[in-house]
Short mmCIF file of C-alpha atoms in Angstrom, two decimals:
data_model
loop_
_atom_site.label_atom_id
_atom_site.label_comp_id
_atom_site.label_asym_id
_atom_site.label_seq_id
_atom_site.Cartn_x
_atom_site.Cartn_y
_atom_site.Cartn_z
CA UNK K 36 104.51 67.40 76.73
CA UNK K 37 105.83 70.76 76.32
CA UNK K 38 109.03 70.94 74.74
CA UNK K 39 111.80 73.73 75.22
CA UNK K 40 114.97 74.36 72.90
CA UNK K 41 117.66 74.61 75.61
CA UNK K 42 119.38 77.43 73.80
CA UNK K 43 116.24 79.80 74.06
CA UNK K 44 116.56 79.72 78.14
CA UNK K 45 119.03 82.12 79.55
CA UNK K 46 119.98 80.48 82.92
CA UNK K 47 121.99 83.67 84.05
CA UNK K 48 119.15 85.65 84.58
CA UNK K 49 117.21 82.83 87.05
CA UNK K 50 117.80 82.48 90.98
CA UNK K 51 119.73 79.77 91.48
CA UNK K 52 117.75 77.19 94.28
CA UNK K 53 118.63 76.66 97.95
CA UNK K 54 117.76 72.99 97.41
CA UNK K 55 120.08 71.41 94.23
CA UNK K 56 119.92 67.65 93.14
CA UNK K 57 123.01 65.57 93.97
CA UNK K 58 123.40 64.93 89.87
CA UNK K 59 121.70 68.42 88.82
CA UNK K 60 121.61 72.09 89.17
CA UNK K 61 117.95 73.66 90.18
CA UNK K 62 117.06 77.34 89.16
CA UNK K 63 113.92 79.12 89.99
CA UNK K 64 111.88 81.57 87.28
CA UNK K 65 108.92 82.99 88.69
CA UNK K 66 106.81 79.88 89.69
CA UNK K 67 108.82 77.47 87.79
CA UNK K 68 111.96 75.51 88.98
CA UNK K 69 114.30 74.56 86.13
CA UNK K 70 116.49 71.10 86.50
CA UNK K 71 118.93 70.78 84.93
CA UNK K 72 120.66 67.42 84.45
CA UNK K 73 124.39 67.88 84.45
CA UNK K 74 125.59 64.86 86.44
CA UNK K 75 123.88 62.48 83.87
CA UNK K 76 125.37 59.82 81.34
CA UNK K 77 124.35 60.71 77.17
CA UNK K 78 122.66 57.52 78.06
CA UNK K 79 120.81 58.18 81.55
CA UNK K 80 119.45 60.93 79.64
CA UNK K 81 118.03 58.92 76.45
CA UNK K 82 116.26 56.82 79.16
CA UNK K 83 114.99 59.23 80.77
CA UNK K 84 113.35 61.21 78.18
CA UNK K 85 111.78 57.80 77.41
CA UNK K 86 110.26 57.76 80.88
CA UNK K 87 109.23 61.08 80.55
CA UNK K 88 107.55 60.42 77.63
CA UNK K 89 105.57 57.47 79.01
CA UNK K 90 104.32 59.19 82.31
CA UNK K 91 103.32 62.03 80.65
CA UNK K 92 99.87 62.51 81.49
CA UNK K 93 99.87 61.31 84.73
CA UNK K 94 99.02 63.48 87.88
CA UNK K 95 98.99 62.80 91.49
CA UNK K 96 98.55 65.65 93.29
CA UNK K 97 101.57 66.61 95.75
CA UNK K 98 104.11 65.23 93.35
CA UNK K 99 105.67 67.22 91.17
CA UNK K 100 105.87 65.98 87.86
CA UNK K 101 107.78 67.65 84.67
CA UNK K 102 105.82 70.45 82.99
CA UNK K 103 108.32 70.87 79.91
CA UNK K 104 110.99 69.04 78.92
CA UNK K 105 114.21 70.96 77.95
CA UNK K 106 116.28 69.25 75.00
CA UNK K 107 119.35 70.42 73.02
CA UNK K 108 119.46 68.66 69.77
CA UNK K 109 116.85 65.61 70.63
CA UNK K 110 119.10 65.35 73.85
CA UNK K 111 117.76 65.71 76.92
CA UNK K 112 119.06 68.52 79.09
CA UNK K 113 116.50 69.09 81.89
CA UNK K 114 112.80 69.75 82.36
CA UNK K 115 110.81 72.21 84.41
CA UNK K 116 108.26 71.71 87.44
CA UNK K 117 106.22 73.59 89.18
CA UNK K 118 107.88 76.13 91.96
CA UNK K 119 107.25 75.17 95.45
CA UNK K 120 108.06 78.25 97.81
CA UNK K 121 108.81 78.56 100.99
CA UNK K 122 110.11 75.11 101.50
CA UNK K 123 112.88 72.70 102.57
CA UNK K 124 113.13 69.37 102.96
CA UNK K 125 112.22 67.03 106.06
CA UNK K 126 115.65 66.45 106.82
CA UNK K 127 116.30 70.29 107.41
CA UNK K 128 113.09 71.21 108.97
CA UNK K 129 113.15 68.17 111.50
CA UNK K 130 116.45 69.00 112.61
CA UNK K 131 116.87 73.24 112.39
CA UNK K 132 115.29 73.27 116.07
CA UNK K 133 116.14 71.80 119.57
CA UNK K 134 113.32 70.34 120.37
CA UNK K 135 110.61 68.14 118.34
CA UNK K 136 107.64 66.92 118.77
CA UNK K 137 107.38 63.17 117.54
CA UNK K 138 103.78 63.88 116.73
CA UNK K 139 104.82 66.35 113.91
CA UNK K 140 107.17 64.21 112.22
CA UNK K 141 104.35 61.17 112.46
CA UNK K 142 101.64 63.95 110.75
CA UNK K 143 104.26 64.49 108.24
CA UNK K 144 105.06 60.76 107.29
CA UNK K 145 101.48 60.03 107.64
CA UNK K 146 101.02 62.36 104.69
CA UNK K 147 103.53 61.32 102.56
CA UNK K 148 102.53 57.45 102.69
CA UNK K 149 99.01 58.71 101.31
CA UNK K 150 100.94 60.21 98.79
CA UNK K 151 103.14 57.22 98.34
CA UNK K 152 100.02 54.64 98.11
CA UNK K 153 98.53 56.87 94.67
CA UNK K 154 102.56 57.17 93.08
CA UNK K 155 101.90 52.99 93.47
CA UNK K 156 98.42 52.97 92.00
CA UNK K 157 100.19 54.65 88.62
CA UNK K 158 102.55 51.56 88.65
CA UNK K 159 105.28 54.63 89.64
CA UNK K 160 108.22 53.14 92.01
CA UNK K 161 109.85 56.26 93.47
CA UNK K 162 113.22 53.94 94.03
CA UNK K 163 115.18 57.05 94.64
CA UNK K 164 113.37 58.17 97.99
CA UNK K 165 114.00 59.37 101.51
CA UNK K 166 113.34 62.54 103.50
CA UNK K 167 115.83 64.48 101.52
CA UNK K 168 113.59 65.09 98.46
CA UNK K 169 110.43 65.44 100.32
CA UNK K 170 109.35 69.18 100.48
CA UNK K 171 107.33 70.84 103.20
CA UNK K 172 106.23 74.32 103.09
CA UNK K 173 105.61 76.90 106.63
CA UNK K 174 101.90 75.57 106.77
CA UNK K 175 102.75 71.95 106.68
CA UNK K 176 101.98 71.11 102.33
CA UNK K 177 104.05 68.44 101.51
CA UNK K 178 104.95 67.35 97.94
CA UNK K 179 107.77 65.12 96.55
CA UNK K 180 110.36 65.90 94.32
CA UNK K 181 113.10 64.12 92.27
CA UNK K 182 110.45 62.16 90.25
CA UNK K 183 113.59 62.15 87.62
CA UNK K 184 114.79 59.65 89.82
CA UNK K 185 111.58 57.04 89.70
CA UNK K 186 111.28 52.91 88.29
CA UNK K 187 108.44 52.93 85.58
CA UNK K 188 107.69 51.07 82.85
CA UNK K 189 110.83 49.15 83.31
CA UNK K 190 113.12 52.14 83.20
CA UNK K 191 115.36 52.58 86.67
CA UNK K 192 116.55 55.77 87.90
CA UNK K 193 120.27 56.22 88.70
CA UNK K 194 120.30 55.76 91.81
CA UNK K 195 119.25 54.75 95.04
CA UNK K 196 118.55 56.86 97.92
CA UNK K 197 121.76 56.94 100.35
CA UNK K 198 119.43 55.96 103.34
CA UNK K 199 118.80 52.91 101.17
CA UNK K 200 122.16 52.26 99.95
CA UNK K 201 123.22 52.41 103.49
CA UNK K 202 120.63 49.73 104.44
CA UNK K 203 121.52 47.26 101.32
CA UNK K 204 124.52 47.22 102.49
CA UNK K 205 123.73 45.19 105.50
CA UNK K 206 123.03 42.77 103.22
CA UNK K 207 125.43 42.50 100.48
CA UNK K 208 124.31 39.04 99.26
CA UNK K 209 121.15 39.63 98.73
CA UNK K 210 119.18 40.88 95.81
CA UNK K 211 116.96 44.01 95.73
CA UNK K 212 113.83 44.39 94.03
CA UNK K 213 112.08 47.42 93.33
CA UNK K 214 108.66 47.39 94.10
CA UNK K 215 106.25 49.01 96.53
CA UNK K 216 107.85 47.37 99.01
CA UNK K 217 111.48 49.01 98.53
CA UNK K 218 109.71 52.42 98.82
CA UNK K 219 107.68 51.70 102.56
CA UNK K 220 111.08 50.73 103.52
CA UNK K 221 112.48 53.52 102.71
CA UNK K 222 109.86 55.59 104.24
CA UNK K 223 110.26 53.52 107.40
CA UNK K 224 114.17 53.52 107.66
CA UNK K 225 114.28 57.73 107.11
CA UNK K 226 111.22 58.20 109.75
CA UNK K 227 113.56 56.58 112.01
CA UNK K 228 116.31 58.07 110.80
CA UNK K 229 114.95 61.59 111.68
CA UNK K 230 113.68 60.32 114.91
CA UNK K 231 116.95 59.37 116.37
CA UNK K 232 119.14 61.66 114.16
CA UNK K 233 120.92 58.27 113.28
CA UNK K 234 120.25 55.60 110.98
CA UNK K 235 118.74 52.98 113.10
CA UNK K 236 120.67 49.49 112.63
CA UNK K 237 120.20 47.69 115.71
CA UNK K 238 117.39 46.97 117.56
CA UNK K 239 119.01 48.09 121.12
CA UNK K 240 119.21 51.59 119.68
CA UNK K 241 115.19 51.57 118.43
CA UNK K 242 114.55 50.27 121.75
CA UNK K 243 116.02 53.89 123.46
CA UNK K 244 112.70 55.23 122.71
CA UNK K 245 110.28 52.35 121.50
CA UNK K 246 108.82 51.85 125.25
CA UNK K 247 107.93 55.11 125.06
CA UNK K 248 105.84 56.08 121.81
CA UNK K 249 103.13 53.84 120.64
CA UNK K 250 103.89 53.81 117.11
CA UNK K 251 107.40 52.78 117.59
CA UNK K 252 106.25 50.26 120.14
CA UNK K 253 103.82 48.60 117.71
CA UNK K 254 106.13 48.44 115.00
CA UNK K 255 108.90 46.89 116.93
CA UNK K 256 108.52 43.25 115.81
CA UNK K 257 108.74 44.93 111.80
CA UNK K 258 111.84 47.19 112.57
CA UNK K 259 113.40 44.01 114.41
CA UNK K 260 112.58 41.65 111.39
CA UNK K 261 113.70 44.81 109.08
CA UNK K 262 117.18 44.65 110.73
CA UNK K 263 117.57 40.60 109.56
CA UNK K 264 115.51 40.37 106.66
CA UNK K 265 115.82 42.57 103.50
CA UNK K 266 112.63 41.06 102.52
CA UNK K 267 110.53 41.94 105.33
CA UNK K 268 107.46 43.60 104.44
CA UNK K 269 106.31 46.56 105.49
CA UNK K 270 102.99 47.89 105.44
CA UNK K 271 101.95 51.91 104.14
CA UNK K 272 102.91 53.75 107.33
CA UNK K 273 99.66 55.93 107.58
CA UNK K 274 97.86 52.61 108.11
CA UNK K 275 99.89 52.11 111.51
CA UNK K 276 100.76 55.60 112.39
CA UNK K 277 98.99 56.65 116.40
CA UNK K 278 97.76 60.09 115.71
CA UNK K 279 97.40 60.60 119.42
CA UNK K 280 101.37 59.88 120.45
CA UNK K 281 102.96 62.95 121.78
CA UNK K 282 106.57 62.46 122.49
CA UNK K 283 109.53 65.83 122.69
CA UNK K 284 112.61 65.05 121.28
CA UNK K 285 115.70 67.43 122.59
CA UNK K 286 118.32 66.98 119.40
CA UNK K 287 120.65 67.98 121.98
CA UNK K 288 121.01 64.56 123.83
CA UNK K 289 120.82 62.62 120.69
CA UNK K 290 124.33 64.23 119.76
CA UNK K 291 127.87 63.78 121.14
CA UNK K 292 129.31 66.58 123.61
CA UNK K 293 131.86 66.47 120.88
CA UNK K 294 129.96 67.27 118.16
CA UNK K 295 127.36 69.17 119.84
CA UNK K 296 130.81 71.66 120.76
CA UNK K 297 131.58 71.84 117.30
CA UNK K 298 128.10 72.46 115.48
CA UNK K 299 127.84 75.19 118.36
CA UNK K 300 131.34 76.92 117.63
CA UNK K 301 130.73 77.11 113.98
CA UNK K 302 127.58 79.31 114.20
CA UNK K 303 129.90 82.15 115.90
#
């Protein structure tokens, strides 16, 4: 792996990203994105560079993986990945308009579980993982990010996603393991999430829509066990995914009068 000396890059002179990491700051230079890790512990960072070092050489395609590592004195500072243009994350581009198809946001997850299913076949837990660092470009590419933020070869990331922290805390007893099985979760609980603009965490809300979509109607009895169990398994979501449901979501009626009177005042 490439290495860079961090005082050779002159972060002034790059674009500073739309997107930035909750423990990072993200620059863009030409076709490369610079992160740079300035919410991280001396030792976060040792750890990391380990990790770095040990999935070096490994390449799914739609993930993007470091290209160069950036140290300052053996110290880790950052590392760069390719530049992905003209994208934002699910999150956003779910939620920017009105009105939804279902379908589109079923294409999209469908996608990123095929992409999730060959990040597992490289022993690579992505741990830190929800629609907020998944990337989707204006003809529908998708590629995740964050890979900083990954379980491999025994090394954790820092964190959890919050979609995730969220759901372990329904069950503060209990003890998490991350596998394969903590990322379809994950998957599941944002799809949802995005679906009724609200984290889903009881089964009368999933059942607002669930008569009405075949996916969500299939997967009831999984979501419902979900809700009780932390250690309910769920399957790769492209493998139950109906490509043929058709369903328009107005964002309007899944948000308060309230809130809907606010979010409308502030764009004047």
């Amino acid at each position: 792996m490439e290495i860079i000396n961090y005082k050779d890059i002159n972060l002034s002179s790059m674009k500073s990203a739309i997107i930035q990491g909750t423990k990072s700051s993200v620059y863009i230079n030409d076709n490369e994105c610079y992160k740079i890790l300035d919410g991280l512990y001396n030792d976060e960072k040792k750890q990391l560079l380990k990790k770095f070092y040990d999935m070096d050489g490994i390449d799914i395609e739609n993930i993007l993986f470091p290209k160069k590592i950036i140290l300052d004195n053996e110290m880790l500072v950052g590392y760069t990945m390719d530049y992905f243009p003209q994208s934002i994350n699910l999150n956003d581009y779910f939620t920017k308009n009105r009105f939804i198809d279902i379908n589109d946001i079923f294409v999209a997850t469908k996608k990123v579980s095929k992409i999730l299913r060959k990040a597992h076949e490289n022993r690579i837990i992505l741990q830190d993982f929800s629609f907020d660092n998944i990337l989707i470009d204006d003809n529908k590419n998708i590629k995740i990010c964050d890979i900083d933020g990954c379980f491999y070869n025994e090394i954790k990331g820092p964190c959890i996603s919050m979609i995730m922290h969220h759901y372990c805390n329904i069950f503060p007893d209990d003890y998490f393991i991350l596998n394969e099985n903590f990322d379809n979760q994950s998957l599941l609980l944002s799809m949802l999430c995005i679906i009724y603009h609200k984290m889903i965490l009881k089964i009368n809300d999933y059942d607002t829509l669930s008569d009405k979509i075949n996916t969500l109607k299939s997967i009831r009895t999984i979501v419902s066990s979900l809700l009780k169990n932390s250690k309910t398994k769920v399957p790769y979501l492209d493998e139950i995914i109906n490509d043929n449901d058709h369903f328009i979501i107005d964002r309007n009626k899944q948000v308060s009068f309230k809130k809907r009177l606010m979010r409308d005042y502030s764009i004047y």
